[in-house]
CSV table of C-alpha atoms in Angstrom, one decimal:
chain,number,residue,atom,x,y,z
S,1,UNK,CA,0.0,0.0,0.0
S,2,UNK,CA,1.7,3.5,-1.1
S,3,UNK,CA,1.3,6.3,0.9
S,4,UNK,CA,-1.8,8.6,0.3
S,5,UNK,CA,-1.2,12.2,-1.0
S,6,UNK,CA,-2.2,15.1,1.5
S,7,UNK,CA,-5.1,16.9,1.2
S,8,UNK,CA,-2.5,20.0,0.1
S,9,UNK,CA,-1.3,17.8,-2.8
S,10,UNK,CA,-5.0,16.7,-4.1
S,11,UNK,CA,-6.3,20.2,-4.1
S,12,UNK,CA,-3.6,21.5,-5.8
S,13,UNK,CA,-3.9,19.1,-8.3
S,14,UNK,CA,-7.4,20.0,-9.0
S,15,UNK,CA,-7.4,23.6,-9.2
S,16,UNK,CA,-4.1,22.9,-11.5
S,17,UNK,CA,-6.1,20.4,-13.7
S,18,UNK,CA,-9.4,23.1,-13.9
S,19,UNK,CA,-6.5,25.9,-15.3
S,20,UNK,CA,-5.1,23.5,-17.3
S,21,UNK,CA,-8.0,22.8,-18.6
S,22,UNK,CA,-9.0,26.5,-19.4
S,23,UNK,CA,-5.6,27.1,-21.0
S,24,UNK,CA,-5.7,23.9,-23.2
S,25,UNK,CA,-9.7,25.4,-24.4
S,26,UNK,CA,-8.1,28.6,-24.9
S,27,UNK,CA,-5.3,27.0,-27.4
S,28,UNK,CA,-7.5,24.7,-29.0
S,29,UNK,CA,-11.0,26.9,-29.8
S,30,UNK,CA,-9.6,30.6,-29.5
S,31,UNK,CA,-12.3,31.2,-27.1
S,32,UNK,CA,-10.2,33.2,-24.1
S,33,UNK,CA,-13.1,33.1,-21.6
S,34,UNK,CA,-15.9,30.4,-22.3
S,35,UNK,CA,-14.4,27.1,-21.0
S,36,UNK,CA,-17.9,26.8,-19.6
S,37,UNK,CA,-19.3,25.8,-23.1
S,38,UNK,CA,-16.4,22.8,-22.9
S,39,UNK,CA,-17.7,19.2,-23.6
S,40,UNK,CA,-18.8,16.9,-20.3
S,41,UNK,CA,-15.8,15.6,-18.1
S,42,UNK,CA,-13.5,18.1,-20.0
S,43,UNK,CA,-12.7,19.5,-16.3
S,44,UNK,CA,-12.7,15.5,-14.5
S,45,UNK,CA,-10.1,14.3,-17.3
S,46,UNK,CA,-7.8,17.1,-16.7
S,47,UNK,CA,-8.3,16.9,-13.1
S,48,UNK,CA,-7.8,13.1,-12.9
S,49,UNK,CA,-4.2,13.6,-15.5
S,50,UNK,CA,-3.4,15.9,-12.4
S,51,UNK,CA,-3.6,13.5,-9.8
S,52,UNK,CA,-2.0,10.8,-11.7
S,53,UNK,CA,1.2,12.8,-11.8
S,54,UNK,CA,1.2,13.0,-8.5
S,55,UNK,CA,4.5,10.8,-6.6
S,56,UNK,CA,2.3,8.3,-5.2
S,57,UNK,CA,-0.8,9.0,-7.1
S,58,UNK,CA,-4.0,7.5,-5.7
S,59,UNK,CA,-6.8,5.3,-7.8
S,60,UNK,CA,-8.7,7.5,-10.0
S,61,UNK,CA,-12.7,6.7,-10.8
S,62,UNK,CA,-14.6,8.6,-12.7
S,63,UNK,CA,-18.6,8.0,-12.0
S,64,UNK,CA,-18.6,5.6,-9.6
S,65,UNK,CA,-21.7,4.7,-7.8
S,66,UNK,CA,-22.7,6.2,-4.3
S,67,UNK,CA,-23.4,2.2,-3.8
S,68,UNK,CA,-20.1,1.1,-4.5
S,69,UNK,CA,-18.4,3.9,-2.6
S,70,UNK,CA,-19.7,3.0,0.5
S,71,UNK,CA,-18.8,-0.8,-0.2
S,72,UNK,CA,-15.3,0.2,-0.1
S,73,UNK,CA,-15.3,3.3,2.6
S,74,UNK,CA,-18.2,1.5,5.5
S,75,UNK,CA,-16.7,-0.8,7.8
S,76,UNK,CA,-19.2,-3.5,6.8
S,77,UNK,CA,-19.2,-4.3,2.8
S,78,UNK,CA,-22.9,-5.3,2.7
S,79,UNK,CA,-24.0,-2.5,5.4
S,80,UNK,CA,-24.7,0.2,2.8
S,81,UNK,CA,-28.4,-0.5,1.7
S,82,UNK,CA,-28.8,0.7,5.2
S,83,UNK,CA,-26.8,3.7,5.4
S,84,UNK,CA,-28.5,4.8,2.2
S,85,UNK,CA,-31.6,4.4,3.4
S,86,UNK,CA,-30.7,6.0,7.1
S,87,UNK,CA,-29.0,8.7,5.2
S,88,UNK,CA,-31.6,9.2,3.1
S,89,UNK,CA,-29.2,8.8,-0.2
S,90,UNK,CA,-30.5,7.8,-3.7
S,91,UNK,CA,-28.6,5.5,-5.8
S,92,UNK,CA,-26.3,7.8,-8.2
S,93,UNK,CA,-22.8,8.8,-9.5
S,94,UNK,CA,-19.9,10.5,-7.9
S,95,UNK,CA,-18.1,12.8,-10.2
S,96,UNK,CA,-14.2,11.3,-9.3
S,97,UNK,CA,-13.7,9.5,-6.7
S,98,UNK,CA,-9.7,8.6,-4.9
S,99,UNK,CA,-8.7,4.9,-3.4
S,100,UNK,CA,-6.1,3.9,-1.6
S,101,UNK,CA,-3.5,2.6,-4.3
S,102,UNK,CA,-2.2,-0.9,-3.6
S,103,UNK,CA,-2.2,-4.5,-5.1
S,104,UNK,CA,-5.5,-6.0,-4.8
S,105,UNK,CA,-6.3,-9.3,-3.7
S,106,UNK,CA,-10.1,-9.5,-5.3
S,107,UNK,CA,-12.4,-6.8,-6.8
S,108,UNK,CA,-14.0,-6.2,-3.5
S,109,UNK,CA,-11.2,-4.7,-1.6
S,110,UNK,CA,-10.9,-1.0,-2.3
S,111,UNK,CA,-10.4,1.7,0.0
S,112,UNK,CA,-12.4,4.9,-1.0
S,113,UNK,CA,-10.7,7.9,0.7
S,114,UNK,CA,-11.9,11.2,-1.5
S,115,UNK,CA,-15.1,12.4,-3.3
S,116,UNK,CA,-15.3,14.9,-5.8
S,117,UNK,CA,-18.1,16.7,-7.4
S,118,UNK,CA,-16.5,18.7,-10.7
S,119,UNK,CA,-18.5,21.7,-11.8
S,120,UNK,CA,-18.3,23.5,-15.5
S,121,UNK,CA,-20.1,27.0,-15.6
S,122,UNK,CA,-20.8,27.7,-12.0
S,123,UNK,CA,-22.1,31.3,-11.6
S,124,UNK,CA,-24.2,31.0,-8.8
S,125,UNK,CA,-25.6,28.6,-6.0
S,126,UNK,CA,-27.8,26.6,-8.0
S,127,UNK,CA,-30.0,23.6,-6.5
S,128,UNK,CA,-27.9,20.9,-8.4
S,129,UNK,CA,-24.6,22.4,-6.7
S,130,UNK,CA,-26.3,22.4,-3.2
S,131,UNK,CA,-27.7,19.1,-3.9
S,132,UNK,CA,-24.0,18.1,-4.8
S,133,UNK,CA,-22.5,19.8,-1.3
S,134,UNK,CA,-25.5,18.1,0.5
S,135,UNK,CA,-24.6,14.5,-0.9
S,136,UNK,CA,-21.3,14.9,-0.2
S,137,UNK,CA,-22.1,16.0,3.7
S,138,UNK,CA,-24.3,13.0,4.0
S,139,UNK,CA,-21.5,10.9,2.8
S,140,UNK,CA,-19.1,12.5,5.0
S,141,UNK,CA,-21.1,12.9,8.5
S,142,UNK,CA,-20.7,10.4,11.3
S,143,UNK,CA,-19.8,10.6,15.1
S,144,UNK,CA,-17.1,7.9,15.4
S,145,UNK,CA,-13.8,8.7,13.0
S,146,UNK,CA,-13.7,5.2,12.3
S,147,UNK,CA,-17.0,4.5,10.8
S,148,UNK,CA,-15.8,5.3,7.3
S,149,UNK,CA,-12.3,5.5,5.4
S,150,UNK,CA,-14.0,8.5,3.8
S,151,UNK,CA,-11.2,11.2,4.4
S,152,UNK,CA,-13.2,14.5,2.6
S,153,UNK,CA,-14.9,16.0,-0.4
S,154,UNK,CA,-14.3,19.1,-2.8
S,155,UNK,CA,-16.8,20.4,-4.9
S,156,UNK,CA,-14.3,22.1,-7.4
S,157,UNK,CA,-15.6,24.3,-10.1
S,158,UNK,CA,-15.1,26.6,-13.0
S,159,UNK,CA,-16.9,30.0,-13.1
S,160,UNK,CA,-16.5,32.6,-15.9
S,161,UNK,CA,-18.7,35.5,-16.5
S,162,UNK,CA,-18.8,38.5,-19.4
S,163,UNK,CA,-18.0,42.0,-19.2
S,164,UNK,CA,-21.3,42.8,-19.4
S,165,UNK,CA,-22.1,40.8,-16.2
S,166,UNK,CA,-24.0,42.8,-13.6
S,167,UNK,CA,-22.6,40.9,-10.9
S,168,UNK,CA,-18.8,40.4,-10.4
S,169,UNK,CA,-16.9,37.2,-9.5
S,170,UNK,CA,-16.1,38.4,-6.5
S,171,UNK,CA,-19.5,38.7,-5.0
S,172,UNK,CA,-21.0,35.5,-6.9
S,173,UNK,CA,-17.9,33.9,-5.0
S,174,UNK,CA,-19.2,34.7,-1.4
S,175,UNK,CA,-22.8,34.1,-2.4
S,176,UNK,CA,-21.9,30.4,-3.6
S,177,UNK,CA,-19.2,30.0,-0.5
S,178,UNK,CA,-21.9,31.2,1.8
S,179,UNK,CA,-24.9,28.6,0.4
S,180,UNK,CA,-22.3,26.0,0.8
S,181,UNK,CA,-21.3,27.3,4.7
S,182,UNK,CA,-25.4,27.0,5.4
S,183,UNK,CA,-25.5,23.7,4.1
S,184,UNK,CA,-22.7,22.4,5.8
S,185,UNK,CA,-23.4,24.0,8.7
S,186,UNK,CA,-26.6,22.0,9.3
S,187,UNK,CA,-24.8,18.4,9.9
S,188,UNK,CA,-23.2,17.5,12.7
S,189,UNK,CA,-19.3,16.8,13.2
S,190,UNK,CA,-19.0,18.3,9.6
S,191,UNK,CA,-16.3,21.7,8.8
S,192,UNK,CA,-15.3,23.6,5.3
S,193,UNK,CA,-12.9,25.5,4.3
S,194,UNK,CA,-12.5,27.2,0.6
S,195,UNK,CA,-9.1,27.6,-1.3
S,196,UNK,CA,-8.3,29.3,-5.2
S,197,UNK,CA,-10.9,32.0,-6.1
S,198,UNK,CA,-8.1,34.0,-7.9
S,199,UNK,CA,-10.0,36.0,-10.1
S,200,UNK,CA,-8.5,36.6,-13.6
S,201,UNK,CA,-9.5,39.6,-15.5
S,202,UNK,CA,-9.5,39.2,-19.5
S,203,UNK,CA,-9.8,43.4,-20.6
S,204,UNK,CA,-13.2,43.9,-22.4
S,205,UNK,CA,-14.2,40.2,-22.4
S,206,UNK,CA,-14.9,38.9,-18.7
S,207,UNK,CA,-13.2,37.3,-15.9
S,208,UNK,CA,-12.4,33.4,-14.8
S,209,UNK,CA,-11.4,31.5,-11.6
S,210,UNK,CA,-11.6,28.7,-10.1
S,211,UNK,CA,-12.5,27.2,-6.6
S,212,UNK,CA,-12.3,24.2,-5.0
S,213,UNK,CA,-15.0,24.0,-1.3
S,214,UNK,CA,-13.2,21.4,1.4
S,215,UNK,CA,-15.8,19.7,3.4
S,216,UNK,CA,-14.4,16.8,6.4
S,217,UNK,CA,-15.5,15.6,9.3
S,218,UNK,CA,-14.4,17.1,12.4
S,219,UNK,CA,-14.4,14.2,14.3
């Protein structure tokens, strides 16, 4: 078993992969602000390339099920009908989702440690991003550290807006960091933190960042 990169590591990773991303848009379409109109899992592929450079990169799945998550993060294997159903969680996909690295001995012993939600176009707290922070927070919450290998979540996103925008970056930044807080804020043993948010100013065209919300257990 290799040894798991920090949080530090993975986050910088995936704000690196989101620019990366925007830059390679930017070559490959001339379009110097619109990464937003990029085609699905453009973000998550240069996200997981990211990670994979990593020293002791992680396992990498893209869309794996909320079911098969919790088989390989829940102390019990066959105990997560039940914690769906406690939880109140509907069968569905996670974005990108990090293992443990290490040579299995069957295809049932995975170790999930991180999941992601990846967001194109984010302007604004919409109900499918809070419904993204809130399944993440369900995933995430428990009392005893041990009931879950689950280490934290990110919901990383890209946000550009034009010129002609009424509302800046900067404010549509605390509106969407303070829907998230709210969220969060209402499950128990549950903390966030926020890092990126540089905002990048293209004269008479718009601006761009990208953010990446933390939410853990602080148990």
């Amino acid at each position: 078993m290799t040894k798991f990169p920090s949080q530090d590591e993975i986050v910088t990773s995936v704000i690196k992969g989101i620019t990366v991303a925007k830059t390679n848009y930017t070559n490959w379409t001339a379009d110097e602000l619109f990464l937003s109109y990029g085609p699905p899992k453009f973000l998550t592929i240069h996200v997981s390339q990211e990670i994979a450079k990593l020293q002791n990169p992680p396992e990498i799945f893209i869309d794996a099920t909320i079911a098969d998550i919790l088989r390989c993060s829940l102390p019990k294997r066959d105990a997560f009908r039940s914690f769906m159903k406690e939880n109140n969680i509907a069968q569905d996909v996670i974005c990108l989702t990090l293992d443990e690295r290490f040579e299995h001995k069957s295809d049932n012993d995975s170790i999930s440690k991180v999941v992601m939600s990846i967001r194109n176009g984010v302007r604004n707290a919409q109900s499918e991003y809070k419904a993204d922070i809130e399944q993440i927070c369900k995933l995430l919450q428990r009392e005893d550290p041990d009931a879950s290998t689950l280490d934290y979540g990110l919901f990383a996103f890209y946000l550009d807006i034009s010129n002609t925008a009424r509302k800046k970056s900067e404010k549509r930044l605390e509106e969407i960091i303070e829907s998230f807080d709210n969220i969060v804020s209402s499950y128990k043993n549950l903390k966030s933190s926020f890092k990126g948010g540089d905002i990048n100013k293209i004269e008479n065209i718009g601006e761009w960042c990208v953010g990446c919300y933390i939410i853990e257990p602080a148990v």
